[in-house]
XYZ file of C-alpha atoms in Angstrom:
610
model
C 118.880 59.330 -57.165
C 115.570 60.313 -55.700
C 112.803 57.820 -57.080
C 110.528 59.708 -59.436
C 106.908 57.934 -60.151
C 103.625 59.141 -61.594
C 100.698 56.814 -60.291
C 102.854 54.052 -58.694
C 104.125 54.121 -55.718
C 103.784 52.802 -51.872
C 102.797 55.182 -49.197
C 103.538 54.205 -45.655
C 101.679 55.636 -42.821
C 103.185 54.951 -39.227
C 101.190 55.658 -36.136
C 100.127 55.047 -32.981
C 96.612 52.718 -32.243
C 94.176 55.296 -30.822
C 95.522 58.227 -32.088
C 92.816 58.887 -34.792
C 94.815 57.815 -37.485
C 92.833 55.558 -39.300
C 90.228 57.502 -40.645
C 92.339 60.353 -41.916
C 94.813 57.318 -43.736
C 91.603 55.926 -45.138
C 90.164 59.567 -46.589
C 94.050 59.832 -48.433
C 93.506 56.527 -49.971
C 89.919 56.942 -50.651
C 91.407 60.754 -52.450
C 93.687 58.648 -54.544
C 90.746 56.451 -56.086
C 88.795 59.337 -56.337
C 91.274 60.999 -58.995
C 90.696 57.403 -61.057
C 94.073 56.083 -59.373
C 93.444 52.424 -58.082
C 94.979 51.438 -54.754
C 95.380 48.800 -52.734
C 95.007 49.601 -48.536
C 96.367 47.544 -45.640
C 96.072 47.986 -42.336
C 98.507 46.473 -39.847
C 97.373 47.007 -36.287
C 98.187 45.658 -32.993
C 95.743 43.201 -31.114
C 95.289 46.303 -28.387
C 93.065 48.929 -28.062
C 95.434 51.713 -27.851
C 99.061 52.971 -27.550
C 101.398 50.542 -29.412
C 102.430 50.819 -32.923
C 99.725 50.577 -36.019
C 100.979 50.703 -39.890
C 98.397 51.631 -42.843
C 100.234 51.184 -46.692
C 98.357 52.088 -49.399
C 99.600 50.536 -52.766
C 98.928 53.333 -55.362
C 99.326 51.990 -59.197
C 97.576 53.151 -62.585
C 98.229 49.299 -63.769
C 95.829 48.144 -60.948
C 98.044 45.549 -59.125
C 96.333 45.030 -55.484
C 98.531 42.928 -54.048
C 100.936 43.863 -51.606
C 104.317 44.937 -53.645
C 106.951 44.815 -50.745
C 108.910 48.273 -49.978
C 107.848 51.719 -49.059
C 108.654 54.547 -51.076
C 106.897 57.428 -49.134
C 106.916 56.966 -45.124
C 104.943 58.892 -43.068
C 106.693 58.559 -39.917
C 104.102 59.721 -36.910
C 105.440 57.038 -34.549
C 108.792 58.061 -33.025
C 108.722 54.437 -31.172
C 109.274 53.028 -34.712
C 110.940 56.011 -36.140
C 114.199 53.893 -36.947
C 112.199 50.874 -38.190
C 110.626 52.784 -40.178
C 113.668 54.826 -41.549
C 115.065 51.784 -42.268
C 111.831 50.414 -44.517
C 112.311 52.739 -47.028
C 113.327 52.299 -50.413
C 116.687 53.579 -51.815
C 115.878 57.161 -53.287
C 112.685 56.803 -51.101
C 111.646 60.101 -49.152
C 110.301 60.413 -45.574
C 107.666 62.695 -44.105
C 107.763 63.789 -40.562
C 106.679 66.145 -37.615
C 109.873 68.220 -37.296
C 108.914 70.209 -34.931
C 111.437 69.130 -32.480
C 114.620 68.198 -34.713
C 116.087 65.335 -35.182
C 119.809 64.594 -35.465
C 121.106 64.060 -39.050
C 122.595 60.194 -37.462
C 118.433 59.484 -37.754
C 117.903 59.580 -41.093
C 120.043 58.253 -44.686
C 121.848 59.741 -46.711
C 120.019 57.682 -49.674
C 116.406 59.433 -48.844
C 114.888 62.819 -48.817
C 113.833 63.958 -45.774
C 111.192 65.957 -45.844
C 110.257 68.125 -42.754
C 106.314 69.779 -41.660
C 106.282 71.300 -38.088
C 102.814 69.206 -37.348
C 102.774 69.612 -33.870
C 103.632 73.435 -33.649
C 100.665 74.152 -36.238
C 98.681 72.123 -33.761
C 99.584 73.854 -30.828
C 98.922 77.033 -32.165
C 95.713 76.451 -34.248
C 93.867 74.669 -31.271
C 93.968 74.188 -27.678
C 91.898 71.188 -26.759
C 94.345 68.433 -26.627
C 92.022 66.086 -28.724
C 91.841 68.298 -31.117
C 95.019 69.171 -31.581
C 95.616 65.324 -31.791
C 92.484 64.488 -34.316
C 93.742 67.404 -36.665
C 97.502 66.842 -36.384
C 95.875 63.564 -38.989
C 93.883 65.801 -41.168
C 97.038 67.952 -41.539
C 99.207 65.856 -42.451
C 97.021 64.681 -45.255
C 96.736 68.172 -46.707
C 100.847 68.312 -46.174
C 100.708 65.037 -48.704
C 97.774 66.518 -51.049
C 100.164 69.596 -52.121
C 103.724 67.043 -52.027
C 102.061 64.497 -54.518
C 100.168 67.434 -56.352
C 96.421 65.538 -55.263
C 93.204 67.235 -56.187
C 92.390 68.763 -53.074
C 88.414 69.280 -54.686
C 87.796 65.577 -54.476
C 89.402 65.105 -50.494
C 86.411 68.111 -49.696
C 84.426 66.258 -51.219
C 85.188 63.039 -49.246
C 85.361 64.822 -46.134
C 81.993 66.347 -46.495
C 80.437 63.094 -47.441
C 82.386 61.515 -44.391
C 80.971 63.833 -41.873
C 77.332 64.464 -43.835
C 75.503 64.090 -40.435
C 77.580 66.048 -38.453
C 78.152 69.267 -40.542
C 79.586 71.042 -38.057
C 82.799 69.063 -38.579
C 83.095 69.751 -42.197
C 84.316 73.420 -41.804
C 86.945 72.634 -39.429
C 88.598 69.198 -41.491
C 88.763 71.271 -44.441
C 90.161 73.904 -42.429
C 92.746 71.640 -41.081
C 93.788 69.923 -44.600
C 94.185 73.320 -45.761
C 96.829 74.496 -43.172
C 98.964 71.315 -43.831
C 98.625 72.270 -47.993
C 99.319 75.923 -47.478
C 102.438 74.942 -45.360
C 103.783 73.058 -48.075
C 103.044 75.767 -51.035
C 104.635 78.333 -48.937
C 107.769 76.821 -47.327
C 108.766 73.588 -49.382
C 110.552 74.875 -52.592
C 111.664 71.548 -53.770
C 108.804 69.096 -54.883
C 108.815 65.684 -54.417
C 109.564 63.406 -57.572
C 106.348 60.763 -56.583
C 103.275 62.495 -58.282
C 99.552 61.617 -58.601
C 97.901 62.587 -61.829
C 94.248 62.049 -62.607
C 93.867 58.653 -64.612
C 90.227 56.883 -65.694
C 92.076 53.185 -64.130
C 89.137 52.526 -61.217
C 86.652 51.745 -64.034
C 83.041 50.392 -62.329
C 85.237 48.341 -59.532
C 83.731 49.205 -55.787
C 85.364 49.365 -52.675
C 84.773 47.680 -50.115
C 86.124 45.047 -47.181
C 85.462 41.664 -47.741
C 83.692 40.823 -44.638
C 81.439 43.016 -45.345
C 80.408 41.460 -48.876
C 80.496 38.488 -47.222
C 77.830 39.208 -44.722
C 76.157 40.901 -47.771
C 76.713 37.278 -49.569
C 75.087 35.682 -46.685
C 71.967 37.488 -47.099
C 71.644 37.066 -50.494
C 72.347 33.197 -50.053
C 69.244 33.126 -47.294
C 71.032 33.259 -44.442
C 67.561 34.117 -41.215
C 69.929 32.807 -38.814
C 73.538 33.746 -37.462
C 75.222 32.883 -34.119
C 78.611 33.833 -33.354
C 80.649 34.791 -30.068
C 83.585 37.868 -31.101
C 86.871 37.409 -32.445
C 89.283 39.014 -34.587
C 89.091 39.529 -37.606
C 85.800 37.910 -37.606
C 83.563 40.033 -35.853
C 83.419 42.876 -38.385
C 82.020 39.934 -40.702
C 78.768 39.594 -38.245
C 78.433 43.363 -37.252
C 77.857 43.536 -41.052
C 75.283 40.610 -41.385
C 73.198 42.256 -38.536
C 73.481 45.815 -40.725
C 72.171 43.857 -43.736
C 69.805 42.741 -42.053
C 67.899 45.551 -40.750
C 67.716 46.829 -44.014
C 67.129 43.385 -46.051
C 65.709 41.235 -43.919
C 62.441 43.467 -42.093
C 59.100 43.273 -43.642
C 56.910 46.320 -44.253
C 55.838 46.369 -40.361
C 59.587 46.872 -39.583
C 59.049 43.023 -37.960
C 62.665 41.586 -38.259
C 62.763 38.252 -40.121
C 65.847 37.358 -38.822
C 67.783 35.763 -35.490
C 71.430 37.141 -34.799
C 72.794 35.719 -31.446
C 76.290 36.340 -29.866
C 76.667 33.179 -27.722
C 78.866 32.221 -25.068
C 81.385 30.835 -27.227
C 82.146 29.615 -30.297
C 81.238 26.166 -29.061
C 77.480 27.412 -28.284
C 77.792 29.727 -31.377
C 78.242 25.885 -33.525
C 75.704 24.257 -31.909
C 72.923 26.941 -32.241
C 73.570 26.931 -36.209
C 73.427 23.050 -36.623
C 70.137 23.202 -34.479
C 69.093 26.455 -37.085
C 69.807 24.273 -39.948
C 68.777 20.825 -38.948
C 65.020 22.678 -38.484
C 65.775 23.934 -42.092
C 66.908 27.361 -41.827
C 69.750 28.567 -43.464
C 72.479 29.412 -40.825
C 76.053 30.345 -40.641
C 79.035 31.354 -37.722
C 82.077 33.658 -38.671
C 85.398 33.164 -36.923
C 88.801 31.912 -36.788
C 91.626 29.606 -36.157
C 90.307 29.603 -32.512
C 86.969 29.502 -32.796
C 87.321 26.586 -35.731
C 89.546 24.679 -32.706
C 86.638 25.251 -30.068
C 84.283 23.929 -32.709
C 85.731 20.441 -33.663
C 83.265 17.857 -32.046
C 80.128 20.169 -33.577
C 81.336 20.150 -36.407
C 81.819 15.829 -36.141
C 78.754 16.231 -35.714
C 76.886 18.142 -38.409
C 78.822 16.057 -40.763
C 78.216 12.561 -39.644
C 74.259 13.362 -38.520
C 74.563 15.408 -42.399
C 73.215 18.967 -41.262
C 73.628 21.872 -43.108
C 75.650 24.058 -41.760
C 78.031 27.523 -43.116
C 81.110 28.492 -41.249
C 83.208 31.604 -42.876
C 86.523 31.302 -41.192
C 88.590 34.715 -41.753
C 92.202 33.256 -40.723
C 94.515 34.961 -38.860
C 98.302 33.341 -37.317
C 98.674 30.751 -34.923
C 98.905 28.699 -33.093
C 96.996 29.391 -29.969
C 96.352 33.255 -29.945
C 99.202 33.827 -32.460
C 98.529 37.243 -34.079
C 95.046 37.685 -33.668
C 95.534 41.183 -36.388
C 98.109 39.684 -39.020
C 96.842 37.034 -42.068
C 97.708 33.587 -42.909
C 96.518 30.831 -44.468
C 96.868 28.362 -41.817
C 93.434 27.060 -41.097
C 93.349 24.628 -44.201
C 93.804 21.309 -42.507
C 91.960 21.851 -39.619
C 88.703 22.777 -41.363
C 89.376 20.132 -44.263
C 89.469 17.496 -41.338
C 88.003 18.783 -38.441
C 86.912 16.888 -35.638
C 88.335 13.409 -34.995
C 87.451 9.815 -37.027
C 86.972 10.080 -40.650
C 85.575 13.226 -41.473
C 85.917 15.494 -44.606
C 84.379 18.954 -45.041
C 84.235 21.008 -48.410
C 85.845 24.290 -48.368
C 85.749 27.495 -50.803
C 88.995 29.712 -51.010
C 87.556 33.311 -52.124
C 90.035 35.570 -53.793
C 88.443 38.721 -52.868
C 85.365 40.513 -51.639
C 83.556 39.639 -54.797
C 84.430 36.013 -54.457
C 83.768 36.279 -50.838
C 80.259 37.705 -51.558
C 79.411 34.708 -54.125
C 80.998 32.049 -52.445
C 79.004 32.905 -49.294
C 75.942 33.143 -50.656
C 76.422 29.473 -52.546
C 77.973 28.019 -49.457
C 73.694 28.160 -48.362
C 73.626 26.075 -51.563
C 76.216 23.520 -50.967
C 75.310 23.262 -47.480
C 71.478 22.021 -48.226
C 72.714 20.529 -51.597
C 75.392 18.221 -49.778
C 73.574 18.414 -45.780
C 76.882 18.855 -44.537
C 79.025 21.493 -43.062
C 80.801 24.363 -45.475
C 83.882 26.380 -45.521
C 84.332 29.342 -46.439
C 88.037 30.623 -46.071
C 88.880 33.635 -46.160
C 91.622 35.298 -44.118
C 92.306 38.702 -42.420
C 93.902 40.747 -45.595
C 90.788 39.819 -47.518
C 87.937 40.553 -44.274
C 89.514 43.607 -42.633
C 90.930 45.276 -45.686
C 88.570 47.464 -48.192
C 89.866 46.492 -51.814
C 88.817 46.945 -55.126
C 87.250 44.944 -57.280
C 84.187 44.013 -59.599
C 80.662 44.717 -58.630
C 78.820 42.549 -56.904
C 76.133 41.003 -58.973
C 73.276 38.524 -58.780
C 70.567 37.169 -60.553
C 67.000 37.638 -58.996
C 65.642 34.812 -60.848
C 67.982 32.144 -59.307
C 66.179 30.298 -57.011
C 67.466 28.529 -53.883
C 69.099 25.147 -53.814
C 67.352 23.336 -50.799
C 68.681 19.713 -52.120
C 67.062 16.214 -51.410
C 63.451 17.016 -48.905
C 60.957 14.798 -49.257
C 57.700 16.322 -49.057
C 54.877 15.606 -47.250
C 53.120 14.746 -50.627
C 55.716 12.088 -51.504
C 55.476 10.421 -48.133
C 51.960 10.380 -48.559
C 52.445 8.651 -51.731
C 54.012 5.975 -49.513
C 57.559 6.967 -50.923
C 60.388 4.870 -49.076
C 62.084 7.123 -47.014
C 65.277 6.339 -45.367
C 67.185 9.228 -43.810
C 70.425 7.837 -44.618
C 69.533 6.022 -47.972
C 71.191 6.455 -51.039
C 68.265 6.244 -53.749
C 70.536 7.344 -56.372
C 74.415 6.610 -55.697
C 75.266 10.061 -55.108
C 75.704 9.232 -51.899
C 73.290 12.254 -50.940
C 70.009 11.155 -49.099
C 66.443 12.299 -48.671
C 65.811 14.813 -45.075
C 62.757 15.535 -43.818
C 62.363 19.080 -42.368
C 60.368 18.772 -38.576
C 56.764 19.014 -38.996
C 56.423 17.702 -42.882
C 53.929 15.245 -42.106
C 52.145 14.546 -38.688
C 52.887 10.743 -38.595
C 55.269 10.262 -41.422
C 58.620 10.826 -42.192
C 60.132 11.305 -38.429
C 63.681 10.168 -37.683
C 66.268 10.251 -34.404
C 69.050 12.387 -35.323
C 72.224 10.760 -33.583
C 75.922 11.240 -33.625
C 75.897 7.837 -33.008
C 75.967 5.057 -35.570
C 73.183 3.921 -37.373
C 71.474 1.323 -40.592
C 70.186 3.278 -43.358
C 66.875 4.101 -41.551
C 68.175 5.795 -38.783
C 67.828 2.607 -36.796
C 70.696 2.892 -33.900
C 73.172 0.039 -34.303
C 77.019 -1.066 -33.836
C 76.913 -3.591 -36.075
C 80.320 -2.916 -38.274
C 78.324 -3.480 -41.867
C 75.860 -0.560 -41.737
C 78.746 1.391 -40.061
C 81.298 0.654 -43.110
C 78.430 1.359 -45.581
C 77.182 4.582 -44.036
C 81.219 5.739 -43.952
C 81.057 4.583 -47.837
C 78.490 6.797 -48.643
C 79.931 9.905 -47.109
C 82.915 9.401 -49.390
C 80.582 9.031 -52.346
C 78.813 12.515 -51.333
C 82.410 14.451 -50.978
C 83.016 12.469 -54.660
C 79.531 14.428 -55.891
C 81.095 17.565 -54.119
C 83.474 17.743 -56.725
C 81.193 18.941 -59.320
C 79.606 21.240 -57.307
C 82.541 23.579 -55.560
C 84.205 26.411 -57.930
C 86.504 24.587 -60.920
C 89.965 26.337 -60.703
C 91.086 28.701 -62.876
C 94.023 27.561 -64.880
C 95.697 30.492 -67.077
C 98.762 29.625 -69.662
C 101.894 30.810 -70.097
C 102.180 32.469 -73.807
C 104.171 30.066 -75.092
C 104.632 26.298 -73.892
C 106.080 25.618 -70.194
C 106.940 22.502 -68.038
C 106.495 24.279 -64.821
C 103.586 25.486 -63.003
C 102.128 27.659 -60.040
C 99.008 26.701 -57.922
C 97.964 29.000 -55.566
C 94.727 30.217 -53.922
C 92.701 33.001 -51.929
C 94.200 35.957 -51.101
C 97.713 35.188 -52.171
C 96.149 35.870 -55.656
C 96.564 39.407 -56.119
C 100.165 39.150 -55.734
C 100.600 36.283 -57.761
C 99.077 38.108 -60.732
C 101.874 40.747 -60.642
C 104.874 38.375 -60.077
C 103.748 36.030 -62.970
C 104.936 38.792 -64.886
C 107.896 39.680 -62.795
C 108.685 35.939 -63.013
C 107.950 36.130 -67.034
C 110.594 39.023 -67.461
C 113.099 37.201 -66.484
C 112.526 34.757 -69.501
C 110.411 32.055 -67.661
C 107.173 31.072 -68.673
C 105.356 29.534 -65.819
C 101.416 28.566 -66.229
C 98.900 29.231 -63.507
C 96.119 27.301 -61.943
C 93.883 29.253 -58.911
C 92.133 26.599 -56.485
C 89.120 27.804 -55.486
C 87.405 24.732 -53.755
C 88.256 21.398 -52.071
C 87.634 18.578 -52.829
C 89.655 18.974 -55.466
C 88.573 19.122 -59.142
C 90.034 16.629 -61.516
C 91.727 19.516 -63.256
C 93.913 19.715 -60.287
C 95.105 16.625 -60.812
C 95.371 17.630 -64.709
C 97.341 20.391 -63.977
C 100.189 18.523 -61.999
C 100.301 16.165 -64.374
C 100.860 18.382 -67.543
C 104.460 19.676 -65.803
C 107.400 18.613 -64.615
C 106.936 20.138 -60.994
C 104.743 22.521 -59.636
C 105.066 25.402 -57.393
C 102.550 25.732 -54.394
C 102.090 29.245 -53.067
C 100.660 29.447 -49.901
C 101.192 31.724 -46.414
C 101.865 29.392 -43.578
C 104.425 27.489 -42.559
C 103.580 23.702 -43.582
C 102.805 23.600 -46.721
C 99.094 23.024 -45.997
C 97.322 23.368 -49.322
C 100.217 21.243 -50.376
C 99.812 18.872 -48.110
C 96.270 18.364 -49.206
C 97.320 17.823 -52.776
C 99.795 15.180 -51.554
C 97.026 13.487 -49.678
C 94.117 13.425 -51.381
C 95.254 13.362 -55.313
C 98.144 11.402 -54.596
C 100.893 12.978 -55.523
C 104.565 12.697 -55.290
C 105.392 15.360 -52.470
C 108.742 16.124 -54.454
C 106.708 17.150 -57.625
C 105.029 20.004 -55.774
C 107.914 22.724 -54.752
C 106.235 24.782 -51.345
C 106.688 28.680 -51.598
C 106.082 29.611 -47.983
C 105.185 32.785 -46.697
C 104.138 33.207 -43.001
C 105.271 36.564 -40.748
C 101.748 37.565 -40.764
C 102.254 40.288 -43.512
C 100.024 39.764 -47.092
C 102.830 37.731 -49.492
C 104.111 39.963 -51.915
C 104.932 40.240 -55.803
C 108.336 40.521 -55.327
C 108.299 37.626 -52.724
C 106.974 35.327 -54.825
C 108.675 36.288 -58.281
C 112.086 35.726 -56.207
C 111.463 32.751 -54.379
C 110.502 31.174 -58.020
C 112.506 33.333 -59.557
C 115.385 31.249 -57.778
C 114.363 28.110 -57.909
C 114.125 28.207 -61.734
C 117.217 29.703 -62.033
C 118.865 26.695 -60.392
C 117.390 24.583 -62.826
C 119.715 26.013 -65.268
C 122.778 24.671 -63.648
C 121.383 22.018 -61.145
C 119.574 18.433 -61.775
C 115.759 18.952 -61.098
C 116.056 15.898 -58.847
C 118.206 17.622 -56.742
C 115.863 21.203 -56.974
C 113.157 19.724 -55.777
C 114.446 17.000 -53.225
């Protein structure tokens, strides 16, 4: 039977990098919030410039899930390299939409789908006759095709295209033009409609829309950010294009004099060093980059931490190792920023779940950083930069002032204050800086990445070594009050199992608790959201009888951390491991748990979880 859905369903555009796609896929999905429907865009694209295959799905649901779901129930099949693979993607009773202008033989499609046919290419050819054209409005047309099949309100996509193309209004005429002759097509030749429908809902509420590296960059303004250096890679460099637009319009004073400093280095090696320099002469300054760029940075970042220099690194994550897939997501960077560089180092790290997170958490990472003088990670990943989503707006409070931590003013040295660079006045482990030119005689200091007493006074000797190294672990102890408690949500009636998770796995874990709850099994929730890890971590694990750790890569490496630093027994803590380089899914976690649960019914736990 044909599936038949009002406000929730998956459409599935396929199509080839280059061809124009994108912005035509974006204006459908930007249509479908515009009638009050929320959705949920991804964009899977090849690490190319043009030519190979490129995917944009667009969750559509009135109940506002905006994780990935798993599934397609509408393809839009413009690639015929994929063709099959995408044939195959669709759900049972699913339909499929494509250019039959050549046809196909009936051994390419199911017998299970509807097929459903719009000569794209033959309109095309005989609307226009520059190529480009016809290959720029083949997109357009297919998106009025859809706007009559789903029964869209075509008012709000003119709309959208004239506020799209507002400086060039020569181009309105001929995309509404173009959507038009895909919608007449369908009025006038497709009897049969479609059983998915679209139907104007008031679900979008005050939510915005927008990518998360952009409200990250927006979150590093806010936080104070004059200083960003950064050398491109994906799916990073979005993050800085963004800082350097917030900037010009932020960050200029009334003589249009820019009161800012945005360098692309050399590398992300030069990019590391030029924002420890930034912020050891006390401005606030950050990087952006990924798994990569956080393996290029490693002895930097040794040492910022052990010299104590403020210092903010966002890491959007992508899959490795090596190059991996520079344009698919994972969470795979966790132990290499929690430990990076070699000896004893540990470095805090925030886990947004979403641009709004990613917007706050950026902006207090500036905090944290001159709070704690260390290094700070933020860690987002690829499906929570690159991807516009919805969620709540931004907010912040133009009283709060700036945290600058422990600087001892020129007044206080004066006043003959002790000063110490690497004394601990108050067992917090956190000492006193001095910012370069405090005082003219008073106050100085070598900074060193070599060891040193309490004074900055070079020396080998093993005691002030061991006693400096005791310190730091007091300060990553203070850290623990200062990074984002989790969020721990209950099942509705009592459970001995649990679910930690974190970041952008979130979205889907939010649908499949309920997924998981259908099937009669209450499961509570707990969303980490900063390392070192709060005591309610520990808390959590300890309330069940095993916990489930859902995370997207391949080692278990928030798990790991757990293990390690609130030490746990691994076999408590069951991994749920997702790591193709898609966004997990609902129905991807709610089975994998889903499973394991089940077995408990019949099998030992000892024996689940060994």
């Amino acid at each position: 039977m044909p599936i038949e859905s009002v406000n929730d369903f998956v459409v599935r555009f396929a199509n080839v990098n280059g061809s124009g796609s994108a912005s035509a896929n974006e204006l459908f999905a930007r249509s479908v919030m515009r009638m009050g429907v929320p959705v949920s865009p991804r964009n899977i694209f090849p690490s190319n410039i043009q030519g190979l295959p490129t995917w944009y799905e667009v969750r559509i649901t009135e109940a506002g899930h905006l994780g990935a779901r798993g599934g397609v129930d509408l393809m839009v099949a413009m690639n015929p390299q994929t063709f099959d693979k995408d044939v195959a993607s669709i759900e049972k009773g699913g339909y499929l939409f494509y250019d039959n202008t050549k046809p196909l033989p009936a051994a390419r499609f199911r017998d299970d789908i509807t097929v459903i046919g719009v000569p794209l290419t033959a309109i095309c050819n005989r609307e226009y006759i520059d190529p480009r054209q016809r290959q720029l409005f083949k997109n357009i047309i297919y998106v009025g095709a859809l706007s009559a099949l789903l029964d869209m309100d075509v008012g709000a996509i003119e709309k959208l295209i004239a506020e799209q193309f507002r400086s060039k209004d020569t181009l309105i005429e001929p995309n509404v033009h173009a959507l038009h002759l895909g919608r007449d097509y369908v009025t006038m030749n497709l009897e049969h409609p479609i059983g998915l429908k679209l139907k104007k809902a008031s679900a979008v509420g005050d939510r915005i829309f927008i990518e998360g590296n952009s409200a990250a960059a927006l979150g590093a303004v806010y936080g104070g950010a004059t200083v960003c250096a950064w050398y491109p890679i994906t799916p990073s460099s979005s993050l800085a294009e963004a800082f350097q637009r917030h900037c010009s319009r932020y960050r200029a004073d009334g003589n249009k004099k820019n009161r800012y400093a945005i360098i692309q280095a050399e590398d992300e090696l030069a990019s590391i060093g030029m924002v420890i320099g930034a912020g050891w002469n006390g401005s606030r300054a950050f990087t952006a980059t990924s798994g990569p760029g956080i393996s290029l940075m490693q002895e930097f970042l040794g040492l910022a931490y052990f010299a104590e220099i403020p210092a903010v690194i966002v890491d959007v994550q992508r899959a490795g190792p090596s190059t991996g897939m520079p344009t698919r997501t994972q969470q795979c960077d966790v132990l290499s920023c929690a430990y990076a560089s070699h000896g004893d180092t540990k470095h805090v790290l925030l886990f947004p779940e979403d641009p709004a997170e990613a917007f706050e958490m950026t902006a207090q990472a500036f905090d944290l950083a001159d709070r704690l003088q260390t290094p700070i990670f933020v860690m987002t990943d690829l499906d929570i930069g690159m991807n516009h989503r919805l969620c709540r707006p931004l907010k912040w409070d133009d009283t709060r002032q700036y945290d600058r931590g422990k600087i001892m003013t020129a007044q206080a040295l004066e006043a003959g204050r002790d000063f110490g660079r690497y004394l601990d006045v108050d067992n917090d482990g956190i000492p006193f800086r001095t910012l370069p030119g405090t005082h003219p005689t008073k106050g100085s200091f070598f900074t060193r990445g070599t060891s040193r007493d309490r004074y900055a006074r070079y020396t080998e000797e093993g005691g002030p070594y061991a006693d400096n190294m005791q310190r730091l672990l007091r300060k990553f102890e203070t850290a623990k009050s200062l990074v984002p408690r989790p969020v721990r949500r209950d099942a509705g009636k009592p459970s001995k199992y649990g679910a930690i998770y974190y970041g952008s796995t979130s979205p889907a874990m939010d649908e499949a608790i309920h997924m998981i709850a259908a099937r009669g099994m209450p499961l509570d929730m707990l969303r980490v959201r900063g390392f070192p890890f709060h005591q309610d971590v520990d808390g959590f694990i300890a309330d069940h009888d095993f916990v489930f750790v859902v995370e997207q890569n391949r080692d278990s490496q928030l798990r790991t951390l757990i293990t390690t630093e609130c030490n746990i027994d691994p076999a408590r803590l069951v991994p749920i491991l997702h790591f193709d380089g898609t966004p997990i899914t609902a129905r991807f976690i709610a089975s994998a748990i889903g499973d394991h649960l089940d077995a408990l019914k019949v099998t030992p736990l000892r024996k689940v979880v060994s």
